[in-house]
XYZ file of C-alpha atoms in Angstrom:
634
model
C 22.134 18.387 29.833
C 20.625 19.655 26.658
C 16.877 19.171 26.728
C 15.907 17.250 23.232
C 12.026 17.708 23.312
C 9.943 17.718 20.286
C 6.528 18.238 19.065
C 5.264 15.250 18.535
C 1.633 16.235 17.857
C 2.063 16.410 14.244
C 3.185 12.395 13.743
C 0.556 11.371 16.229
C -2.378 13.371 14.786
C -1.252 11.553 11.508
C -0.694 8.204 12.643
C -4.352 8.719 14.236
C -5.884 10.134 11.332
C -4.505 7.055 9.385
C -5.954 4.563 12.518
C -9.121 6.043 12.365
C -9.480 6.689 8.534
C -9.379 3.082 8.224
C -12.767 2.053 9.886
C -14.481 4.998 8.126
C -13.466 4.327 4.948
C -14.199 0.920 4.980
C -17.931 2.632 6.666
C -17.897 5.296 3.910
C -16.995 2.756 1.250
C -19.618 -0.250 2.512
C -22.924 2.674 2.588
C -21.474 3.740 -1.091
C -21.300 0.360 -2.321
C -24.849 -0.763 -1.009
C -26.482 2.472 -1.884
C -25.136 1.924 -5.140
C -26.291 -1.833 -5.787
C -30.060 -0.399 -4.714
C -29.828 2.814 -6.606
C -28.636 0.575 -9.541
C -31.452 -1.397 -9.316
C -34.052 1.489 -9.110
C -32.072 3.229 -12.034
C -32.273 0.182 -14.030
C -35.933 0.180 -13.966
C -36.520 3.653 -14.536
C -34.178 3.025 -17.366
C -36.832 0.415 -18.963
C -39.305 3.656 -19.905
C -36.107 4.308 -22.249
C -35.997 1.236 -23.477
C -39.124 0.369 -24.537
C -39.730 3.758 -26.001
C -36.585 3.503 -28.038
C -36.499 -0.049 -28.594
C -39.300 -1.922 -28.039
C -41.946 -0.134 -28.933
C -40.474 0.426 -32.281
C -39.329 -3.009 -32.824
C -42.383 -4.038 -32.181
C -43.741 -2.012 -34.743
C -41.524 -3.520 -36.873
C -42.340 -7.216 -36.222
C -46.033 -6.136 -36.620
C -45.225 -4.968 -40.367
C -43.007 -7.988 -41.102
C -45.654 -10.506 -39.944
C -48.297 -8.812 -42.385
C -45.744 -8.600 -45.542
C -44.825 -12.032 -44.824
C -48.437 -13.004 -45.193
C -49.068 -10.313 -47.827
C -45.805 -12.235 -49.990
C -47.461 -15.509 -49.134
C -50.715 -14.734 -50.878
C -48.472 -12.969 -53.695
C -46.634 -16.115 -54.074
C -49.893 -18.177 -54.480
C -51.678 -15.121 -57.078
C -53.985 -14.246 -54.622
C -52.659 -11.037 -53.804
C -51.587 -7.925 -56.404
C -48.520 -6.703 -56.893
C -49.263 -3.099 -55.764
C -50.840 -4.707 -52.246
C -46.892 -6.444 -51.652
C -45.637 -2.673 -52.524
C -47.589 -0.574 -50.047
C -47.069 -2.897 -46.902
C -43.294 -3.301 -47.921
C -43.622 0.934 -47.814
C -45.100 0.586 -44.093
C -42.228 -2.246 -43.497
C -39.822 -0.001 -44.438
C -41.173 3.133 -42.475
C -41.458 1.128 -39.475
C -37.400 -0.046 -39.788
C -36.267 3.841 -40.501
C -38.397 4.828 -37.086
C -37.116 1.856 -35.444
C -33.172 2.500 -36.438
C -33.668 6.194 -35.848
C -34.788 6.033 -32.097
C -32.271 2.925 -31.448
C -29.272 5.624 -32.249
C -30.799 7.656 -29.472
C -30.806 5.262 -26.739
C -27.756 5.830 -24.628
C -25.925 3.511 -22.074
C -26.503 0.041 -23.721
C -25.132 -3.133 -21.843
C -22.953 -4.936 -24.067
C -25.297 -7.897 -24.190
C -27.713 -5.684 -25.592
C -25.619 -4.103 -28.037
C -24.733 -7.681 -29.765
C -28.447 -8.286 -29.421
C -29.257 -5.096 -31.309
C -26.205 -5.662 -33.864
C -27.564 -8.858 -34.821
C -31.512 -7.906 -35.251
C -30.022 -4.775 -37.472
C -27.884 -7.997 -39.340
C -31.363 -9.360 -40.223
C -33.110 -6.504 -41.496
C -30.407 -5.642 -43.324
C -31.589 -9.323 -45.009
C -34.521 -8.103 -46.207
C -33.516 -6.507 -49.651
C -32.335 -9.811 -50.873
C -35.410 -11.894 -49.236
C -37.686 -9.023 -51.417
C -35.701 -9.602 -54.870
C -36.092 -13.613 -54.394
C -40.253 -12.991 -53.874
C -40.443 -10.715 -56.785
C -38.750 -13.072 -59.108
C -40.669 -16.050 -57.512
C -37.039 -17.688 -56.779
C -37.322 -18.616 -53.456
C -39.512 -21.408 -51.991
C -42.743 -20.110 -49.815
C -41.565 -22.022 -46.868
C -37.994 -20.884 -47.182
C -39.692 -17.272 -47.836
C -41.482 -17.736 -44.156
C -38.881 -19.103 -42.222
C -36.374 -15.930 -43.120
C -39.150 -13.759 -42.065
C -39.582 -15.779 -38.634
C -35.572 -15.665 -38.188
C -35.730 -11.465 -38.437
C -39.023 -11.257 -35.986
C -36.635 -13.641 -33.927
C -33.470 -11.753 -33.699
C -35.920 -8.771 -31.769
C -36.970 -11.242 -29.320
C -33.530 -12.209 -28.132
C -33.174 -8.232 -28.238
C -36.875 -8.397 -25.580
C -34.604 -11.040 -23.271
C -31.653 -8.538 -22.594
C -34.512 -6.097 -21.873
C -35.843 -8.095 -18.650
C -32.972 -7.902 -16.398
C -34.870 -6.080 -13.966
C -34.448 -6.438 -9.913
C -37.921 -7.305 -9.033
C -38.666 -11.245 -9.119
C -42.578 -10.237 -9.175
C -41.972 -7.916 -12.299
C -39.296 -10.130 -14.226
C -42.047 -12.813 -14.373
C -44.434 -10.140 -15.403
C -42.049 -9.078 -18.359
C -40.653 -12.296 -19.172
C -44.600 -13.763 -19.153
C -45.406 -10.287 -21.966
C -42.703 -11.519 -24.089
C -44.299 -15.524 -24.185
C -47.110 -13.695 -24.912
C -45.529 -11.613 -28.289
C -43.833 -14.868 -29.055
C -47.528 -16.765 -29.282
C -48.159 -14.037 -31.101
C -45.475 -13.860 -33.451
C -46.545 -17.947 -33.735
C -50.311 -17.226 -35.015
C -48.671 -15.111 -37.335
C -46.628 -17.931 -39.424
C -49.815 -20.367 -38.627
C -51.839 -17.892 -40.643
C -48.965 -17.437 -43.638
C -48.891 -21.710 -43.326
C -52.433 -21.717 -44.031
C -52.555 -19.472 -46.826
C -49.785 -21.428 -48.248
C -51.962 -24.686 -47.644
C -54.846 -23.057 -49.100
C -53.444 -22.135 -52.019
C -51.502 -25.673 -53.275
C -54.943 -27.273 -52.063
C -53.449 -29.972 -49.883
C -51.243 -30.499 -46.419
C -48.095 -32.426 -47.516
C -46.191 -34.253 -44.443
C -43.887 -31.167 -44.190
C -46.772 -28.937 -43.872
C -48.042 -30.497 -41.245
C -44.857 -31.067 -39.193
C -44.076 -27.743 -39.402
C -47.671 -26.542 -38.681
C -48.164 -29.161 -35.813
C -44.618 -27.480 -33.957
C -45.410 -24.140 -34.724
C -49.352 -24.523 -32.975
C -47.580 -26.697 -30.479
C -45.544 -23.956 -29.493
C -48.060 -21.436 -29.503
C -50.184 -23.041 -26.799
C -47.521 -24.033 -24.135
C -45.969 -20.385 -24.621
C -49.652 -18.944 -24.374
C -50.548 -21.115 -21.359
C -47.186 -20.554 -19.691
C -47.582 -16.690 -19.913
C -50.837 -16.918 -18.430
C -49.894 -18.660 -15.727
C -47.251 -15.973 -14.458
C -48.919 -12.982 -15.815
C -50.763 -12.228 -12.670
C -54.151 -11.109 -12.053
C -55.141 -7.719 -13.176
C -53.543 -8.176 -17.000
C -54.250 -11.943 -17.976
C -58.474 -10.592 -17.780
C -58.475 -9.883 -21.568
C -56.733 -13.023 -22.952
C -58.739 -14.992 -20.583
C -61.416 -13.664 -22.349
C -60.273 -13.892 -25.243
C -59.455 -17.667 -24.347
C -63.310 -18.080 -23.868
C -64.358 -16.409 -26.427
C -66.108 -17.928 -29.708
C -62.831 -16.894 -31.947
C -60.539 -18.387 -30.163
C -62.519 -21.687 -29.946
C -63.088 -21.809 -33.948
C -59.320 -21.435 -34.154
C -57.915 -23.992 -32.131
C -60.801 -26.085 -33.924
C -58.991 -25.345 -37.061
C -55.341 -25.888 -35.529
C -57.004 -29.478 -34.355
C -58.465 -30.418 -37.574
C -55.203 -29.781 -39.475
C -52.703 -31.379 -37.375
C -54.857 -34.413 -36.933
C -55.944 -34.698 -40.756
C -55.143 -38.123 -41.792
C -54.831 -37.723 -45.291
C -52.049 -36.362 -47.063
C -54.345 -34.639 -49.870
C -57.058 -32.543 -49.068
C -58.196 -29.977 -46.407
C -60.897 -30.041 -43.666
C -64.046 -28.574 -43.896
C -63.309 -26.130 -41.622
C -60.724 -24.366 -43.430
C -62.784 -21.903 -45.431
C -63.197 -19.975 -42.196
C -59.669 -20.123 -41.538
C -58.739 -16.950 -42.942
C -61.513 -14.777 -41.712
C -60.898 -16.475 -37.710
C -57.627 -16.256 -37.785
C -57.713 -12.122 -39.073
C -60.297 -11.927 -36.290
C -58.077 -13.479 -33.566
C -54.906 -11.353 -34.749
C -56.608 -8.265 -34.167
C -57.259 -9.465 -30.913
C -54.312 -10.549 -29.845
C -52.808 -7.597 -31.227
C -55.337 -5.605 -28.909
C -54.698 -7.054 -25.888
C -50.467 -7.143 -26.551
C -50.611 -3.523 -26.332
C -52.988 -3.759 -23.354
C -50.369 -5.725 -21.230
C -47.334 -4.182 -22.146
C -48.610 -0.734 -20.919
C -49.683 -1.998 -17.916
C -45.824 -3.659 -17.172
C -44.369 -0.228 -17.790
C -47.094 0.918 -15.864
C -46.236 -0.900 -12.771
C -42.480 -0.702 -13.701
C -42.423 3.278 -12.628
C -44.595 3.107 -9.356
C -41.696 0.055 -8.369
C -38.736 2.101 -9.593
C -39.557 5.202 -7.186
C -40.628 2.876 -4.934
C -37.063 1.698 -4.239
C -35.375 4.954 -5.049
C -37.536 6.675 -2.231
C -36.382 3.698 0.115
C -32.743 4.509 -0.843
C -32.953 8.016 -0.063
C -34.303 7.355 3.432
C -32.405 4.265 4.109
C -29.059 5.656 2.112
C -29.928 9.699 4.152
C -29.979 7.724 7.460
C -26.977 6.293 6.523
C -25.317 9.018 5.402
C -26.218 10.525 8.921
C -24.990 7.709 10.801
C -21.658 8.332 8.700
C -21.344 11.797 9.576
C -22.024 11.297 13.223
C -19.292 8.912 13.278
C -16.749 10.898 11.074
C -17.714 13.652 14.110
C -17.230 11.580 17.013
C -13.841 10.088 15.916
C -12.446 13.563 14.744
C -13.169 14.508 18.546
C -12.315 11.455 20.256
C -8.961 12.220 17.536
C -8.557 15.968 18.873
C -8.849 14.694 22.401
C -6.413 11.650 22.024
C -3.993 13.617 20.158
C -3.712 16.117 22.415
C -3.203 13.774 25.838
C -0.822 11.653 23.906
C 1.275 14.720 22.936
C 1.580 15.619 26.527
C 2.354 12.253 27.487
C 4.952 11.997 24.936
C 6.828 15.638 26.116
C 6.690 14.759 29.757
C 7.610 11.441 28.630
C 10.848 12.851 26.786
C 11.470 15.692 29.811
C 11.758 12.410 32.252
C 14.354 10.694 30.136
C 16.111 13.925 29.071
C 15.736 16.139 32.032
C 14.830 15.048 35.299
C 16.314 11.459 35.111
C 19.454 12.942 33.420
C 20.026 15.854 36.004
C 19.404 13.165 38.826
C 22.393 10.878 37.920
C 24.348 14.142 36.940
C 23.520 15.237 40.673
C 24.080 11.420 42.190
C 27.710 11.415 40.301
C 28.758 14.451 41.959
C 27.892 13.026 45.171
C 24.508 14.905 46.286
C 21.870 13.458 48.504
C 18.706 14.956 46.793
C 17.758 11.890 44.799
C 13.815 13.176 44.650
C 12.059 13.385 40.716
C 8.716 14.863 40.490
C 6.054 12.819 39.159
C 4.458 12.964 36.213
C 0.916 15.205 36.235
C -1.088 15.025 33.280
C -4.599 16.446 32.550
C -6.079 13.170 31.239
C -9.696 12.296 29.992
C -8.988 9.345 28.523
C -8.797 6.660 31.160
C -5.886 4.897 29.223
C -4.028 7.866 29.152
C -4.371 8.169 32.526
C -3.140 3.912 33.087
C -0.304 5.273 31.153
C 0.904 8.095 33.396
C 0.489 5.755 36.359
C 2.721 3.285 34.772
C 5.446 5.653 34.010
C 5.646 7.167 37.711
C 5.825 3.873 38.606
C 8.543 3.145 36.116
C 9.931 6.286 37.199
C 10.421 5.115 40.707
C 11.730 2.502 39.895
C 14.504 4.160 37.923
C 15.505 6.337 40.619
C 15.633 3.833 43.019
C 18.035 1.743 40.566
C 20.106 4.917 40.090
C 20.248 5.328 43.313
C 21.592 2.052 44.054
C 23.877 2.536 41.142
C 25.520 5.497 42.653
C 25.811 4.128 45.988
C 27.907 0.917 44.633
C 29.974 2.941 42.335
C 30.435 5.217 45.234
C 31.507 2.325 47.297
C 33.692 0.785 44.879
C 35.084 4.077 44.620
C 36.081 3.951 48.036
C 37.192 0.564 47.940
C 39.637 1.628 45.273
C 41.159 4.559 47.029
C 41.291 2.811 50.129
C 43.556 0.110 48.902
C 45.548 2.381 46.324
C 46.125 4.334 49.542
C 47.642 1.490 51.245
C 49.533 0.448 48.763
C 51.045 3.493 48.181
C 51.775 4.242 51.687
C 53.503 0.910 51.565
C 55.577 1.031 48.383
C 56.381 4.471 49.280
C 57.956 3.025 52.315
C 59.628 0.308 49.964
C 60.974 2.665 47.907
C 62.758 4.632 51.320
C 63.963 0.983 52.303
C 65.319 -0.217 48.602
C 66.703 3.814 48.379
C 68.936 3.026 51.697
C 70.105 -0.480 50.985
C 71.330 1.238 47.307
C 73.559 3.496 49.149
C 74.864 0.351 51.597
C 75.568 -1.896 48.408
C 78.922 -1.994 47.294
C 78.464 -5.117 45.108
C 77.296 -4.028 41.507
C 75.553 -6.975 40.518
C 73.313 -6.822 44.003
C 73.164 -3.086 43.478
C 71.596 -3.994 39.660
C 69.180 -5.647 41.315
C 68.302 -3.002 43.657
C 67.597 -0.675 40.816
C 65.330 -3.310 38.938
C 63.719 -3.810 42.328
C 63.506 -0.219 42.199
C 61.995 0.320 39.363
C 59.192 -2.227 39.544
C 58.289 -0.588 42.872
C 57.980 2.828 40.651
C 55.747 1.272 37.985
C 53.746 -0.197 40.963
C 53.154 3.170 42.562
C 51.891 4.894 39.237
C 49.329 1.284 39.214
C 48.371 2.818 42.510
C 47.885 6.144 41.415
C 46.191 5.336 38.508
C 43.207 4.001 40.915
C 42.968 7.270 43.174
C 42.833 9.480 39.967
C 39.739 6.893 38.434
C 38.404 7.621 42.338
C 38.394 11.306 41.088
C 40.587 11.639 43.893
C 44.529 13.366 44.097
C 47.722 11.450 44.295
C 49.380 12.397 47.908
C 52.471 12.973 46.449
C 53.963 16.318 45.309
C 56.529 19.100 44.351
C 55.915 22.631 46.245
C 58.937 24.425 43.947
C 58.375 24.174 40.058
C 60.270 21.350 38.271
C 62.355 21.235 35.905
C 60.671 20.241 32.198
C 63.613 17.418 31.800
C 63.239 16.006 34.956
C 59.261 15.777 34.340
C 60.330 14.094 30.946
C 63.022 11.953 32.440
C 60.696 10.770 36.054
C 57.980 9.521 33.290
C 60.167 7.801 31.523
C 61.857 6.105 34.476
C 58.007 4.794 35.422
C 57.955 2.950 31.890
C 59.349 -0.647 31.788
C 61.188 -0.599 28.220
C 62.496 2.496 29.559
C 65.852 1.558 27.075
C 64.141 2.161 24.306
C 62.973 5.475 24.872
C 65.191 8.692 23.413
C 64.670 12.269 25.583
C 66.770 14.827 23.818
C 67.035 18.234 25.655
C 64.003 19.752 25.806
C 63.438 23.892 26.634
C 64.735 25.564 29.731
C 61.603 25.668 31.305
C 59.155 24.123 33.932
C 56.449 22.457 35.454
C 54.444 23.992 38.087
C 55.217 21.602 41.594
C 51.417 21.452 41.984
C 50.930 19.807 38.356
C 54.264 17.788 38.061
C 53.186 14.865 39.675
C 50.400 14.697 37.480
C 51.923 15.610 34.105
C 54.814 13.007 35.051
C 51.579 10.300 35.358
C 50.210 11.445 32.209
C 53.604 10.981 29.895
C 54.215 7.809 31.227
C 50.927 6.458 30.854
C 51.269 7.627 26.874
C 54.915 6.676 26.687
C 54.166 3.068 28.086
C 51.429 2.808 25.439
C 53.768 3.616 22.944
C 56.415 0.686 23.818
C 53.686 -1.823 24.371
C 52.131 -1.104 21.055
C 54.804 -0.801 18.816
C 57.633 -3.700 17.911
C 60.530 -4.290 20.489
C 63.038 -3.346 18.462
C 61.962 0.028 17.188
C 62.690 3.256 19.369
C 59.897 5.530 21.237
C 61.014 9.452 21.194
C 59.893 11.800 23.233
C 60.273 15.703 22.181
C 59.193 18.949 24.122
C 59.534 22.360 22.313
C 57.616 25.786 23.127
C 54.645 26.965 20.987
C 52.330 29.984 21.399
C 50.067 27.636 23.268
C 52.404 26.142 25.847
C 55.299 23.472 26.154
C 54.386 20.814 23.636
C 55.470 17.339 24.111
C 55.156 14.730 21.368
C 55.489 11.017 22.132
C 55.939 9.110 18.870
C 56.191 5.046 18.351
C 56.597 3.456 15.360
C 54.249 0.877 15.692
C 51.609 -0.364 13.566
C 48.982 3.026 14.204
C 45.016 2.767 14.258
C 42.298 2.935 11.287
C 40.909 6.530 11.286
C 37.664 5.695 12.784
C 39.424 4.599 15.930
C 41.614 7.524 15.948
C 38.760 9.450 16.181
C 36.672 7.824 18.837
C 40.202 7.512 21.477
C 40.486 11.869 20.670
C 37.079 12.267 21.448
C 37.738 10.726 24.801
C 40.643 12.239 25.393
C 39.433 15.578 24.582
C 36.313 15.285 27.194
C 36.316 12.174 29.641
C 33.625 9.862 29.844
C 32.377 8.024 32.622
C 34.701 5.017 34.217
C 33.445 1.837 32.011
C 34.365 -1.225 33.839
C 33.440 -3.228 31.216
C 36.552 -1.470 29.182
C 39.842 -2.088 31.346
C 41.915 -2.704 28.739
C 41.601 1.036 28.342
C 42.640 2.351 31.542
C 45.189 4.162 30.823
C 43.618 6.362 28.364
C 41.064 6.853 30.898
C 43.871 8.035 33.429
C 44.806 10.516 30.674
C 41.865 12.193 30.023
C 41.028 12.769 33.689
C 44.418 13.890 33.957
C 44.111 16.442 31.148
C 40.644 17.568 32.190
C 41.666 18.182 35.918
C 44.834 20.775 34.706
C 43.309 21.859 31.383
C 45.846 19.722 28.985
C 45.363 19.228 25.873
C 46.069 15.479 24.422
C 45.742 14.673 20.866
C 46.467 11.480 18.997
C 47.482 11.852 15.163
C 48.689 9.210 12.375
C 52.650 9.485 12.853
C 55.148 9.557 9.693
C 57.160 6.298 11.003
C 53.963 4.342 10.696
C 53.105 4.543 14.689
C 50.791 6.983 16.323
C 51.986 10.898 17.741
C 50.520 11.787 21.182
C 50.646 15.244 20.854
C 50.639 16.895 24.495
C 50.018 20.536 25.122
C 50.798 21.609 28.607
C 49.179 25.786 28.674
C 50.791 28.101 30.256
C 49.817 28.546 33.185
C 51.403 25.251 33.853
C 54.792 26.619 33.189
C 57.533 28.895 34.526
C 60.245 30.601 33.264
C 62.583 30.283 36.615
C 64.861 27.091 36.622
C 64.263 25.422 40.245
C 66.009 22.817 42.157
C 65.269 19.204 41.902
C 63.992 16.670 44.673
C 61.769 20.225 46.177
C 59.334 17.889 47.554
């Protein structure tokens, strides 16, 4: 039996690596992902120091210059400003827009948001030019004149909003409550250019006021609102300012013109209007500069704040990622390793030891003991594993065991009764051979010879069991025989015997000690040849010397057998497999090859011209002799 064992560490280490690579990833790729939502956070707010040095710083610089040449065009619009005043603050304007476009181009890594955001405030400044020419030729209305303004200083707040998607709840309210506050701002601003615009046409028409009454509207719920939210520590100056004798003056004037009930005419109070409100701008001015430095301020303590909390968290982490990636590389090594050697003793009991043990039970020995499998285990599995297969292993040899005893005993059975029934058609055959040389009718003396003849086919039957027992016929020639007689006895065992042609084959013969069996053989072959092929076709049988031997060539023509078939019944014949029960329609092809494997014949099938199949039968040999002998030397 040739031993078929394998190293099968290679697939298992694999198929390991794959079961175990699946939890770790899926470890590896959870740590990555939440390290990288927190670090994304912290990055993001580091990332505001960019931003507002880049972008809103400058834009703010920007809005700051737009608000005053929006009031400085106002009071050119009504003649109380020169011409050369409008020219030097639309200089600063258009400083502050160079500086502002020059350190936007800088800023890297812009969401897309705030790339629309920036496209459109650029859209609006890009206005400007046009918005000059109109104030210049005194084309354009004042209150058209300060609601373009108002749209540019808007587009950079939308910019502010994309600016405030920061992590922190605490500092998002913060930021969101310092851009309320640049709004209010922004909001003074247009009161002031309103006012100037009042103050120079000498009344408050109804459009005036409706747009003065939203924009002052709007001012104090965004100012209150960002109070509210902006926390202690920061709101301190505006509070003040709230208080303060400025502030009160101004909402005094806001008051008296919303609530003016005539159409023509201002209050009393609006001759201060212009120093108050320049007063309060300043202020407000002050103190917007004062609380957004303190929200970057606390921005950068947060941001490494939560990056130091990453590394520790996302470090212990990674250790606890390593650790594991350890352990299950050894717990792989060790696993690996006991499952290999359970696999190869695994393969050496179904190769090797189970193999050898029915080998050893066929040929009839009484050692039926397998060794148990022994296996250096750690893994407690493993070990459940080897248990199970010595168990399984018992079992088999116990089954085997069983196995060969009943095939043993059938085996007996079969010899036991072919015996008998050769013994008695053997004694037939003496009776039917006397009452053939009594007969002197030839019709009774037909019958005799059919009688005859049946009781020759049944013999062979007989036979046919003792040589599937793997045991000898008890019949047999001492002297050689004759290679027609051999030719002529096998025929004489077939029942269309008529049909079958002999013509004279060498002067040679068969070795007494091999006749019997070489007669069995050809008439097995030579009865498959008439049952196989039509009834009214011819079988011939032909024997001529070779360098190998006598060959003898039994040819039908029949209807022959696909290749594939062909090939399987040579294979048999050319090394003989174990008795199948289950396949007794192929018994005498079984007889054959035990035949030929007991005297070293060789048997070939092969396509024949006629259509049929060629048995092909090479007796070696040693088989022969060259000395004609006398028949009946029994």
């Amino acid at each position: 039996m040739k031993r078929r064992l394998t190293r099968p560490g290679r697939p298992i280490a694999l198929k390991l690596l794959v079961l175990l690579s699946v939890p770790l990833i899926s470890l590896v790729g959870l740590w990555a992902f939440a390290a990288s939502l927190t670090a994304g956070d912290g990055l993001r707010l580091l990332e505001i120091n960019n931003l507002v040095t880049n972008l809103a710083d400058p834009s703010e610089q920007v809005n700051i210059q737009l608000q005053r040449e929006r009031l400085t065009s106002t009071e050119f619009l009504s003649s109380a400003a020169p011409y050369r005043e409008l020219i030097n603050q639309r200089s600063r304007t258009d400083t502050a827009v160079a500086a502002f476009r020059r350190r936007a181009s800088l800023q890297e890594n812009v969401s897309p948001e705030m790339a629309v955001q920036l496209k459109a405030l650029n859209d609006e400044l890009d206005r400007i030019p046009e918005l000059r020419r109109g104030v210049d030729a005194r084309t354009i209305d004042t209150i058209a004149m300060i609601t373009t303004y108002s749209d540019v200083v808007d587009a950079s707040f939308r910019m502010y909003d994309q600016m405030i998607l920061v992590p922190d709840m605490a500092l998002y309210r913060l930021a969101r409550s310092v851009s309320m506050l640049g709004e209010a701002k922004e909001l003074l601003s247009r009161e002031r250019a309103m006012i100037v615009h009042v103050l120079a046409t000498g009344r408050v028409g109804p459009s005036e006021r409706a747009l003065f009454t939203e924009m002052s509207a709007t001012r104090r719920l965004l100012h209150a609102q960002a109070l509210t939210h902006l926390g202690p520590g920061l709101d301190a100056a505006y509070r003040q300012l709230t208080a303060a004798p400025v502030y009160r003056d101004f909402v005094a004037i806001e008051d008296a013109i919303r609530g003016q009930a005539t159409a023509n005419g201002l209050p009393a109070t609006s001759i201060t209007w212009r120093s108050s409100s320049e007063n309060l701008a300043k202020a407000v001015e002050r103190n917007q500069s004062e609380v957004t430095q303190g929200l970057v301020d606390r921005v950068s303590p947060t941001a490494t704040s939560i990056l130091v909390k990453i590394g520790v968290a996302g470090g212990l982490g990674l250790l606890a990622v390593v650790a594991s990636l350890l352990l299950s590389l050894r717990f792989r090594h060790v696993l690996v390793r006991e499952l290999a050697g359970l696999r190869d003793a695994a393969t050496e009991l179904a190769d090797v030891r189970l193999a050898g043990l029915i080998d050893r039970l066929r040929k009839g020995a009484s050692d039926h003991q397998v060794e148990p499998l022994v296996l250096d285990a750690q893994t407690t599995e493993v070990r459940d594993i080897v248990h199970a297969f010595n168990t399984v292993q018992s079992t088999a040899v116990e089954a085997a065991v069983d196995q060969a005893k009943l095939r043993d005993g059938v085996r007996h059975v079969f010899v036991s009764l072919a015996r008998r029934n050769q013994s008695l058609l053997h004694r037939q055959l003496l009776h039917l051979d006397g009452m053939e040389r009594r007969a002197e009718d030839a019709e009774t003396l037909e019958d005799l010879f059919k009688l005859d003849h049946l009781t020759t086919r049944m013999r062979r039957h007989a036979e046919s069991l003792i040589i599937l027992s793997d045991q000898a016929p008890g019949r047999g020639w001492r002297n050689a025989v004759p290679a027609v007689d051999v030719l002529r006895a096998a025929v004489s065992e077939v029942e269309e015997y008529a049909r079958v042609e002999v013509p004279q084959p060498p002067k040679t013969a068969v070795a007494g000690a091999a006749a019997t069996d070489v007669v069995h053989l050809l008439a097995e072959l030579v009865e498959n040849a008439t049952l196989f092929s039509p009834p009214q076709t011819r079988v011939d049988v032909r024997a001529l010397t070779v360098p190998e031997g006598l060959l003898i060539e039994v040819e039908d023509r029949g209807l022959g057998l696909p290749p594939a078939e062909l090939d399987q019944l040579n294979a048999r014949l050319a090394e003989p497999p174990e008795f199948d029960l289950a396949e007794s329609d192929r018994l005498g092809l079984f007889v054959v090859s035990r035949l030929a494997a007991r005297h070293g014949i060789g048997v070939r099938l092969r396509p024949s011209p006629y259509g049929g199949i060629t048995a092909a039968v090479t007796l070696p040999p040693a088989l022969l002799s060259d000395q004609p002998a006398l028949t009946g030397g029994r």
